[in-house]
Structure formats: C-alpha cells, structure tokens
C-alpha cells in the first residue's frame, strides 16, 4: 500500500525547520565572507564594526536558526525576533548614513521569511485568517442603498487606496532605494512603458470597481461587499480584474519612477494577494453564492483573461 501523505501542518512544520537550517548555513557563509572580503563587509555592514555585530548576530541569528532547525521552538522565536530587530536597526542606519543598503535588503527578506517559517514551526500553517479580522472582516453592504451611493463610496475608496498604495508607498520606496544606494539603471523607454501600463490598468480598475458597485449593490471593500455576484463588464473575462489592474498599476509606477524595488513591491503584493487573500475571499464568495460562484470560478480564470 502507498503510505498516506503527511498532514499539511506536519509538512509545513518541516518546511519551517528546513528554512531555519538554510538560514543558519547562509548566515554562517555570510559572516565568513564578511571577514574575508572587504567588499562584502562594506556592502552589507558599511562602517559598522563586524566583530561587535558578530558577537550578537552569530549566537542569536546563526546558532538560533540552527537550534530552530533542530526543533527548538524558543530558538525559532529568538532567531525571528532578532532578525526583525536587525532589519529595522540596519534600515535606520542605512537611511541615516547611506551605507549597508544591500545588507538592509538581505535582512528585510530574511525577516519576512523567518516570520513565515516561525508560523510554520509554531502553528503548522500561515495564519492568513488574521487578515480578515476586525474592520477587514467580510461583511455585505447595506442592500437597501441606491447604486449611486455604492458607486460614490467605491470612488472614494479608490482615491484613498490609490493615493496610499500607488503614490505614497512607491515614493517612499523609491526614495529609500536611492538613499540606500541600491538603485539600478533602467532603459530610457521604461517611463513611457510605465505610463502606458498605468493608464490602461487604471481604466480597467475604474471599470471593474464601478461595475461591481453598480451591479453588485456593494463596494470592493471587505466591510461592504456586494450582495450579488458580479459577472458583467471586465468580470466576464477575468475573475479578479481589480487585482490585475492594481498589480499592473504598481509595475507601471515602478517603471515611471525607475525603481526596481517598486516593481518588486508590486510583484510581492500579487503573491500575497494570490496566496493569502484570494483563498479567503473565494471561500466567502462560495459560502454566500454557492453553485453560482462555483460555476463562475470553473468558467472564468483568475489571472489570464478568457476570449
């Protein structure tokens, strides 16, 4: 007989420990490179004293990750917490001095991965349900309001969200990229391509939002979701046109600013939405609309438009 597959929680627990093992090995290799290569030391630590930093980082980051890989949960907490603390401290240092920008990016990535691995080790899963708690919990909009009210509310939401996620955050990321000296050259046509993407994606986003508000008797926000399943307008061609529009807008803004970090920010956002938010949203839609949504999901793809 074929042995049964291990439970998902057990498998994720193993992945978490495997990540900490990889982090321990990578951390040790990085410290060896720091002491052997002045270029690596300058790029990742700036003018910080490597001996003073290593005195704390080797036991807390390298050894802590190694112990977490062996199954010591307390060590996983210590290693993850220390990684986040170092990432924040190094980001502040790099912003003030313009040194160690590469080290900041490495530690931010390590902090994010360590946090996810910690969830795998402690919980056996990624607690994505935390995203939809409180003001972000799924609730239907008031059905007795006129469509114009929902459309007006949706437009207001778009102005706020676009202003924050497509203006404020990208400008901050672009400024930090320059400040940390990690920017890369971009081709001369990048800004034109970015502007084109931004305009086309914005048209798609507005059309999708207005269609949802006017046809669905609700808004895109989780706290005031549509009361009817919307399969008209852009939703006929792709299941999540607003997500497609938002990600494309982010890439367009990154190209306009000449910032590879903003483009990466948009792509990371797409991964978070696809693997953390979308399953929760679609589970809620299936619960509320049943067979109607199941048929729609089976007919219309999530990312690739149908003809």
Short mmCIF file of N, CA and C in Angstrom, two decimals, residues 54-201:
data_model
loop_
_atom_site.label_atom_id
_atom_site.label_comp_id
_atom_site.label_asym_id
_atom_site.label_seq_id
_atom_site.Cartn_x
_atom_site.Cartn_y
_atom_site.Cartn_z
N UNK A 54 29.01 40.72 15.08
CA UNK A 54 29.05 39.26 15.09
C UNK A 54 28.88 38.69 16.48
N UNK A 55 29.33 39.44 17.49
CA UNK A 55 29.22 38.94 18.87
C UNK A 55 27.78 38.68 19.26
N UNK A 56 26.85 39.44 18.68
CA UNK A 56 25.43 39.22 18.94
C UNK A 56 24.76 38.39 17.85
N UNK A 57 25.13 38.66 16.61
CA UNK A 57 24.42 38.05 15.49
C UNK A 57 24.71 36.56 15.35
N UNK A 58 25.94 36.16 15.59
CA UNK A 58 26.27 34.73 15.43
C UNK A 58 25.49 33.85 16.41
N UNK A 59 25.44 34.17 17.71
CA UNK A 59 24.66 33.31 18.60
C UNK A 59 23.14 33.43 18.39
N UNK A 60 22.65 34.65 18.12
CA UNK A 60 21.20 34.84 18.03
C UNK A 60 20.65 34.48 16.66
N UNK A 61 21.39 34.80 15.61
CA UNK A 61 20.90 34.55 14.25
C UNK A 61 21.36 33.18 13.73
N UNK A 62 22.66 32.96 13.73
CA UNK A 62 23.18 31.72 13.15
C UNK A 62 22.87 30.52 14.05
N UNK A 63 23.33 30.59 15.31
CA UNK A 63 23.09 29.45 16.21
C UNK A 63 21.60 29.31 16.54
N UNK A 64 20.91 30.45 16.70
CA UNK A 64 19.48 30.39 16.96
C UNK A 64 18.73 29.70 15.83
N UNK A 65 19.08 30.03 14.59
CA UNK A 65 18.44 29.38 13.44
C UNK A 65 18.78 27.89 13.40
N UNK A 66 20.02 27.55 13.75
CA UNK A 66 20.41 26.14 13.75
C UNK A 66 19.62 25.35 14.79
N UNK A 67 19.43 25.92 15.97
CA UNK A 67 18.65 25.25 17.01
C UNK A 67 17.18 25.16 16.62
N UNK A 68 16.67 26.20 15.94
CA UNK A 68 15.29 26.15 15.45
C UNK A 68 15.13 25.04 14.43
N UNK A 69 16.15 24.83 13.61
CA UNK A 69 16.10 23.75 12.63
C UNK A 69 16.05 22.38 13.30
N UNK A 70 16.60 22.29 14.52
CA UNK A 70 16.58 21.03 15.27
C UNK A 70 15.27 20.83 16.03
N UNK A 71 14.39 21.82 15.97
CA UNK A 71 13.09 21.67 16.59
C UNK A 71 12.88 22.44 17.87
N UNK A 72 13.82 23.30 18.27
CA UNK A 72 13.68 24.09 19.49
C UNK A 72 12.83 25.32 19.15
N UNK A 73 11.58 25.33 19.60
CA UNK A 73 10.66 26.40 19.21
C UNK A 73 11.08 27.75 19.80
N UNK A 74 11.61 27.75 21.02
CA UNK A 74 12.05 29.01 21.62
C UNK A 74 13.16 29.64 20.79
N UNK A 75 14.03 28.81 20.24
CA UNK A 75 15.10 29.32 19.40
C UNK A 75 14.54 29.94 18.12
N UNK A 76 13.46 29.36 17.59
CA UNK A 76 12.83 29.93 16.40
C UNK A 76 12.28 31.32 16.70
N UNK A 77 11.70 31.49 17.87
CA UNK A 77 11.18 32.80 18.28
C UNK A 77 12.32 33.81 18.40
N UNK A 78 13.40 33.39 19.06
CA UNK A 78 14.54 34.29 19.25
C UNK A 78 15.17 34.67 17.91
N UNK A 79 15.38 33.69 17.05
CA UNK A 79 16.01 33.97 15.76
C UNK A 79 15.15 34.89 14.91
N UNK A 80 13.84 34.66 14.90
CA UNK A 80 12.94 35.50 14.10
C UNK A 80 12.87 36.92 14.67
N UNK A 81 12.76 37.02 15.99
CA UNK A 81 12.71 38.34 16.60
C UNK A 81 13.98 39.13 16.38
N UNK A 82 15.12 38.46 16.53
CA UNK A 82 16.40 39.14 16.32
C UNK A 82 16.54 39.58 14.87
N UNK A 83 16.11 38.75 13.94
CA UNK A 83 16.20 39.11 12.52
C UNK A 83 15.39 40.35 12.22
N UNK A 84 14.18 40.43 12.77
CA UNK A 84 13.34 41.61 12.55
C UNK A 84 13.97 42.85 13.18
N UNK A 85 14.53 42.70 14.37
CA UNK A 85 15.17 43.83 15.05
C UNK A 85 16.37 44.33 14.27
N UNK A 86 17.19 43.41 13.78
CA UNK A 86 18.37 43.81 13.00
C UNK A 86 17.95 44.48 11.70
N UNK A 87 16.92 43.96 11.05
CA UNK A 87 16.45 44.57 9.81
C UNK A 87 16.02 46.01 10.05
N UNK A 88 15.27 46.25 11.13
CA UNK A 88 14.82 47.61 11.43
C UNK A 88 15.99 48.52 11.78
N UNK A 89 16.91 48.03 12.60
CA UNK A 89 18.05 48.84 13.00
C UNK A 89 18.96 49.15 11.82
N UNK A 90 19.19 48.15 10.97
CA UNK A 90 20.06 48.35 9.82
C UNK A 90 19.42 49.30 8.82
N UNK A 91 18.09 49.24 8.68
CA UNK A 91 17.39 50.17 7.78
C UNK A 91 17.54 51.60 8.27
N UNK A 92 17.43 51.81 9.57
CA UNK A 92 17.61 53.15 10.13
C UNK A 92 19.05 53.63 9.92
N UNK A 93 19.99 52.74 10.16
CA UNK A 93 21.40 53.08 9.98
C UNK A 93 21.69 53.44 8.52
N UNK A 94 21.18 52.63 7.59
CA UNK A 94 21.44 52.89 6.18
C UNK A 94 20.77 54.18 5.72
N UNK A 95 19.59 54.48 6.26
CA UNK A 95 18.89 55.70 5.87
C UNK A 95 19.64 56.93 6.34
N UNK A 96 20.25 56.85 7.50
CA UNK A 96 20.99 57.99 8.04
C UNK A 96 22.34 58.15 7.36
N UNK A 97 23.03 57.02 7.11
CA UNK A 97 24.41 57.09 6.63
C UNK A 97 24.58 56.80 5.15
N UNK A 98 23.57 56.26 4.50
CA UNK A 98 23.62 55.77 3.10
C UNK A 98 24.56 54.58 2.95
N UNK A 99 24.87 53.89 4.03
CA UNK A 99 25.73 52.70 3.98
C UNK A 99 24.90 51.43 4.21
N UNK A 100 25.46 50.30 3.78
CA UNK A 100 24.91 48.97 4.08
C UNK A 100 23.53 48.74 3.47
N UNK A 101 23.27 49.37 2.31
CA UNK A 101 21.96 49.19 1.68
C UNK A 101 21.68 47.76 1.29
N UNK A 102 22.69 47.06 0.77
CA UNK A 102 22.49 45.67 0.39
C UNK A 102 22.18 44.81 1.61
N UNK A 103 22.83 45.13 2.72
CA UNK A 103 22.55 44.39 3.95
C UNK A 103 21.12 44.60 4.42
N UNK A 104 20.58 45.80 4.22
CA UNK A 104 19.19 46.06 4.60
C UNK A 104 18.25 45.16 3.82
N UNK A 105 18.44 45.09 2.51
CA UNK A 105 17.56 44.27 1.68
C UNK A 105 17.65 42.80 2.08
N UNK A 106 18.85 42.34 2.37
CA UNK A 106 19.04 40.95 2.79
C UNK A 106 18.30 40.67 4.10
N UNK A 107 18.40 41.60 5.04
CA UNK A 107 17.79 41.37 6.35
C UNK A 107 16.27 41.53 6.30
N UNK A 108 15.76 42.41 5.45
CA UNK A 108 14.31 42.52 5.30
C UNK A 108 13.75 41.22 4.73
N UNK A 109 14.42 40.68 3.72
CA UNK A 109 13.97 39.40 3.15
C UNK A 109 14.06 38.30 4.19
N UNK A 110 15.15 38.27 4.96
CA UNK A 110 15.31 37.25 5.99
C UNK A 110 14.25 37.39 7.08
N UNK A 111 13.92 38.63 7.45
CA UNK A 111 12.91 38.84 8.49
C UNK A 111 11.54 38.35 8.03
N UNK A 112 11.18 38.63 6.77
CA UNK A 112 9.89 38.18 6.26
C UNK A 112 9.83 36.65 6.20
N UNK A 113 10.88 36.04 5.69
CA UNK A 113 10.90 34.57 5.59
C UNK A 113 10.96 33.92 6.97
N UNK A 114 11.70 34.52 7.89
CA UNK A 114 11.78 33.98 9.24
C UNK A 114 10.42 34.03 9.93
N UNK A 115 9.70 35.12 9.72
CA UNK A 115 8.36 35.23 10.32
C UNK A 115 7.42 34.16 9.80
N UNK A 116 7.47 33.91 8.49
CA UNK A 116 6.62 32.86 7.91
C UNK A 116 7.05 31.49 8.42
N UNK A 117 8.36 31.24 8.46
CA UNK A 117 8.87 29.96 8.97
C UNK A 117 8.49 29.77 10.43
N UNK A 118 8.49 30.84 11.20
CA UNK A 118 8.10 30.75 12.61
C UNK A 118 6.64 30.31 12.74
N UNK A 119 5.78 30.84 11.89
CA UNK A 119 4.38 30.41 11.89
C UNK A 119 4.27 28.93 11.55
N UNK A 120 5.06 28.48 10.59
CA UNK A 120 5.04 27.06 10.24
C UNK A 120 5.48 26.20 11.42
N UNK A 121 6.51 26.64 12.12
CA UNK A 121 7.05 25.86 13.23
C UNK A 121 6.09 25.84 14.42
N UNK A 122 5.51 26.99 14.76
CA UNK A 122 4.65 27.08 15.94
C UNK A 122 3.22 26.64 15.67
N UNK A 123 2.70 26.98 14.49
CA UNK A 123 1.29 26.74 14.20
C UNK A 123 1.06 25.65 13.16
N UNK A 124 2.07 25.33 12.39
CA UNK A 124 1.90 24.36 11.32
C UNK A 124 1.15 24.92 10.13
N UNK A 125 1.03 26.24 10.05
CA UNK A 125 0.30 26.89 8.96
C UNK A 125 0.64 28.38 8.95
N UNK A 126 0.19 29.06 7.90
CA UNK A 126 0.28 30.51 7.84
C UNK A 126 -1.08 31.06 8.25
N UNK A 127 -1.16 31.83 9.32
CA UNK A 127 -2.46 32.29 9.83
C UNK A 127 -3.06 33.41 8.98
N UNK A 128 -3.38 33.11 7.74
CA UNK A 128 -3.91 34.13 6.84
C UNK A 128 -5.26 34.66 7.29
N UNK A 129 -5.99 33.90 8.11
CA UNK A 129 -7.30 34.37 8.55
C UNK A 129 -7.21 35.62 9.42
N UNK A 130 -6.02 35.91 9.94
CA UNK A 130 -5.85 37.14 10.73
C UNK A 130 -6.08 38.38 9.87
N UNK A 131 -5.91 38.23 8.55
CA UNK A 131 -6.05 39.38 7.66
C UNK A 131 -7.48 39.91 7.67
N UNK A 132 -8.46 39.03 7.84
CA UNK A 132 -9.86 39.44 7.69
C UNK A 132 -10.55 39.59 9.04
N UNK A 133 -9.81 40.02 10.03
CA UNK A 133 -10.41 40.28 11.33
C UNK A 133 -10.68 41.78 11.49
N UNK A 134 -11.54 42.10 12.44
CA UNK A 134 -11.82 43.49 12.75
C UNK A 134 -12.44 44.22 11.58
N UNK A 135 -11.91 45.39 11.23
CA UNK A 135 -12.51 46.19 10.14
C UNK A 135 -12.38 45.54 8.77
N UNK A 136 -11.53 44.53 8.64
CA UNK A 136 -11.34 43.87 7.35
C UNK A 136 -12.12 42.56 7.25
N UNK A 137 -12.98 42.27 8.20
CA UNK A 137 -13.81 41.06 8.15
C UNK A 137 -14.82 41.20 7.01
N UNK A 138 -15.14 40.08 6.37
CA UNK A 138 -16.08 40.09 5.26
C UNK A 138 -17.50 40.35 5.77
N UNK A 139 -18.10 41.43 5.27
CA UNK A 139 -19.48 41.76 5.59
C UNK A 139 -20.15 42.34 4.35
N UNK A 140 -21.41 42.01 4.15
CA UNK A 140 -22.15 42.52 3.00
C UNK A 140 -22.56 43.97 3.23
N UNK A 141 -22.60 44.73 2.16
CA UNK A 141 -23.03 46.12 2.24
C UNK A 141 -24.53 46.19 2.49
N UNK A 142 -25.00 47.33 2.94
CA UNK A 142 -26.43 47.53 3.13
C UNK A 142 -27.13 47.45 1.78
N UNK A 143 -28.04 46.51 1.63
CA UNK A 143 -28.66 46.25 0.32
C UNK A 143 -29.69 47.28 -0.06
N UNK A 144 -30.19 48.05 0.90
CA UNK A 144 -31.28 48.99 0.60
C UNK A 144 -30.79 50.34 0.11
N UNK A 145 -29.50 50.51 -0.07
CA UNK A 145 -28.97 51.79 -0.54
C UNK A 145 -28.98 51.84 -2.07
N UNK A 146 -29.16 53.01 -2.66
CA UNK A 146 -29.16 53.11 -4.12
C UNK A 146 -27.77 52.85 -4.70
N UNK A 147 -27.75 52.47 -5.98
CA UNK A 147 -26.48 52.15 -6.64
C UNK A 147 -25.54 53.34 -6.65
N UNK A 148 -26.07 54.56 -6.74
CA UNK A 148 -25.21 55.74 -6.77
C UNK A 148 -24.42 55.89 -5.47
N UNK A 149 -25.02 55.46 -4.36
CA UNK A 149 -24.30 55.53 -3.09
C UNK A 149 -23.11 54.60 -3.08
N UNK A 150 -23.31 53.37 -3.58
CA UNK A 150 -22.22 52.40 -3.62
C UNK A 150 -21.12 52.86 -4.60
N UNK A 151 -21.53 53.45 -5.73
CA UNK A 151 -20.55 53.93 -6.71
C UNK A 151 -19.73 55.07 -6.10
N UNK A 152 -20.39 55.99 -5.42
CA UNK A 152 -19.68 57.11 -4.80
C UNK A 152 -18.71 56.62 -3.73
N UNK A 153 -19.17 55.67 -2.91
CA UNK A 153 -18.29 55.13 -1.88
C UNK A 153 -17.09 54.41 -2.50
N UNK A 154 -17.33 53.71 -3.60
CA UNK A 154 -16.25 52.99 -4.27
C UNK A 154 -15.22 53.95 -4.84
N UNK A 155 -15.67 55.03 -5.45
CA UNK A 155 -14.74 56.02 -6.00
C UNK A 155 -13.91 56.65 -4.88
N UNK A 156 -14.55 56.94 -3.75
CA UNK A 156 -13.81 57.48 -2.61
C UNK A 156 -12.76 56.50 -2.11
N UNK A 157 -13.12 55.22 -2.05
CA UNK A 157 -12.17 54.20 -1.62
C UNK A 157 -10.98 54.13 -2.57
N UNK A 158 -11.27 54.20 -3.87
CA UNK A 158 -10.20 54.12 -4.86
C UNK A 158 -9.23 55.28 -4.72
N UNK A 159 -9.75 56.49 -4.47
CA UNK A 159 -8.88 57.65 -4.31
C UNK A 159 -7.94 57.45 -3.13
N UNK A 160 -8.49 56.96 -2.02
CA UNK A 160 -7.67 56.74 -0.83
C UNK A 160 -6.64 55.63 -1.05
N UNK A 161 -7.08 54.51 -1.60
CA UNK A 161 -6.18 53.37 -1.79
C UNK A 161 -5.12 53.69 -2.83
N UNK A 162 -5.51 54.30 -3.94
CA UNK A 162 -4.52 54.64 -4.96
C UNK A 162 -3.53 55.67 -4.43
N UNK A 163 -4.03 56.64 -3.67
CA UNK A 163 -3.13 57.65 -3.12
C UNK A 163 -2.10 57.05 -2.19
N UNK A 164 -2.51 56.03 -1.42
CA UNK A 164 -1.57 55.41 -0.48
C UNK A 164 -0.67 54.40 -1.16
N UNK A 165 -1.28 53.40 -1.85
CA UNK A 165 -0.50 52.28 -2.39
C UNK A 165 0.20 52.61 -3.70
N UNK A 166 -0.28 53.60 -4.46
CA UNK A 166 0.32 53.88 -5.76
C UNK A 166 1.05 55.22 -5.80
N UNK A 167 0.96 56.01 -4.72
CA UNK A 167 1.69 57.27 -4.67
C UNK A 167 2.62 57.31 -3.45
N UNK A 168 2.03 57.28 -2.25
CA UNK A 168 2.82 57.46 -1.04
C UNK A 168 3.85 56.34 -0.85
N UNK A 169 3.39 55.09 -0.90
CA UNK A 169 4.32 53.97 -0.67
C UNK A 169 5.39 53.88 -1.75
N UNK A 170 5.04 53.94 -3.04
CA UNK A 170 6.11 53.90 -4.05
C UNK A 170 7.11 55.04 -3.95
N UNK A 171 6.64 56.25 -3.63
CA UNK A 171 7.58 57.37 -3.48
C UNK A 171 8.55 57.11 -2.32
N UNK A 172 8.03 56.56 -1.23
CA UNK A 172 8.90 56.24 -0.09
C UNK A 172 9.91 55.16 -0.47
N UNK A 173 9.43 54.11 -1.13
CA UNK A 173 10.33 53.03 -1.54
C UNK A 173 11.41 53.55 -2.49
N UNK A 174 11.00 54.36 -3.45
CA UNK A 174 11.95 54.90 -4.42
C UNK A 174 12.99 55.77 -3.73
N UNK A 175 12.55 56.58 -2.76
CA UNK A 175 13.50 57.43 -2.03
C UNK A 175 14.49 56.58 -1.22
N UNK A 176 13.98 55.54 -0.56
CA UNK A 176 14.86 54.67 0.21
C UNK A 176 15.83 53.93 -0.70
N UNK A 177 15.36 53.52 -1.87
CA UNK A 177 16.24 52.84 -2.82
C UNK A 177 17.43 53.72 -3.20
N UNK A 178 17.16 54.99 -3.43
CA UNK A 178 18.24 55.93 -3.75
C UNK A 178 19.11 56.19 -2.53
N UNK A 179 18.46 56.34 -1.38
CA UNK A 179 19.20 56.63 -0.15
C UNK A 179 20.11 55.47 0.24
N UNK A 180 19.64 54.26 0.02
CA UNK A 180 20.43 53.07 0.37
C UNK A 180 21.45 52.69 -0.70
N UNK A 181 21.45 53.43 -1.81
CA UNK A 181 22.41 53.19 -2.90
C UNK A 181 22.25 51.79 -3.50
N UNK A 182 21.01 51.38 -3.69
CA UNK A 182 20.76 50.06 -4.30
C UNK A 182 19.97 50.18 -5.59
N UNK A 183 19.87 51.40 -6.13
CA UNK A 183 19.14 51.57 -7.38
C UNK A 183 19.93 50.98 -8.54
N UNK A 184 19.20 50.63 -9.60
CA UNK A 184 19.80 50.03 -10.78
C UNK A 184 19.44 50.88 -12.00
N UNK A 185 20.27 50.86 -13.04
CA UNK A 185 19.94 51.62 -14.26
C UNK A 185 18.73 51.01 -14.96
N UNK A 186 17.91 51.86 -15.58
CA UNK A 186 16.72 51.41 -16.30
C UNK A 186 16.83 51.89 -17.74
N UNK A 187 16.23 51.17 -18.68
CA UNK A 187 16.27 51.61 -20.08
C UNK A 187 15.50 52.91 -20.28
N UNK A 188 15.83 53.69 -21.30
CA UNK A 188 15.20 55.01 -21.48
C UNK A 188 13.71 54.95 -21.76
N UNK A 189 13.22 53.83 -22.28
CA UNK A 189 11.80 53.72 -22.60
C UNK A 189 10.95 53.25 -21.41
N UNK A 190 11.58 53.04 -20.25
CA UNK A 190 10.85 52.49 -19.10
C UNK A 190 9.72 53.41 -18.66
N UNK A 191 9.98 54.72 -18.62
CA UNK A 191 8.95 55.65 -18.15
C UNK A 191 7.75 55.67 -19.08
N UNK A 192 7.99 55.64 -20.39
CA UNK A 192 6.88 55.62 -21.35
C UNK A 192 6.08 54.34 -21.23
N UNK A 193 6.76 53.21 -21.12
CA UNK A 193 6.07 51.94 -20.94
C UNK A 193 5.28 51.92 -19.64
N UNK A 194 5.87 52.47 -18.59
CA UNK A 194 5.18 52.52 -17.30
C UNK A 194 3.93 53.38 -17.36
N UNK A 195 4.02 54.54 -18.02
CA UNK A 195 2.85 55.42 -18.13
C UNK A 195 1.74 54.74 -18.92
N UNK A 196 2.10 54.01 -19.97
CA UNK A 196 1.09 53.29 -20.74
C UNK A 196 0.40 52.22 -19.90
N UNK A 197 1.20 51.45 -19.19
CA UNK A 197 0.63 50.43 -18.30
C UNK A 197 -0.27 51.06 -17.24
N UNK A 198 0.16 52.17 -16.68
CA UNK A 198 -0.60 52.81 -15.62
C UNK A 198 -1.96 53.29 -16.13
N UNK A 199 -1.98 53.89 -17.31
CA UNK A 199 -3.24 54.38 -17.86
C UNK A 199 -4.19 53.23 -18.17
N UNK A 200 -3.69 52.21 -18.86
CA UNK A 200 -4.54 51.08 -19.23
C UNK A 200 -5.06 50.35 -17.99
N UNK A 201 -4.19 50.14 -17.01
CA UNK A 201 -4.60 49.44 -15.80
C UNK A 201 -5.59 50.28 -14.99
#
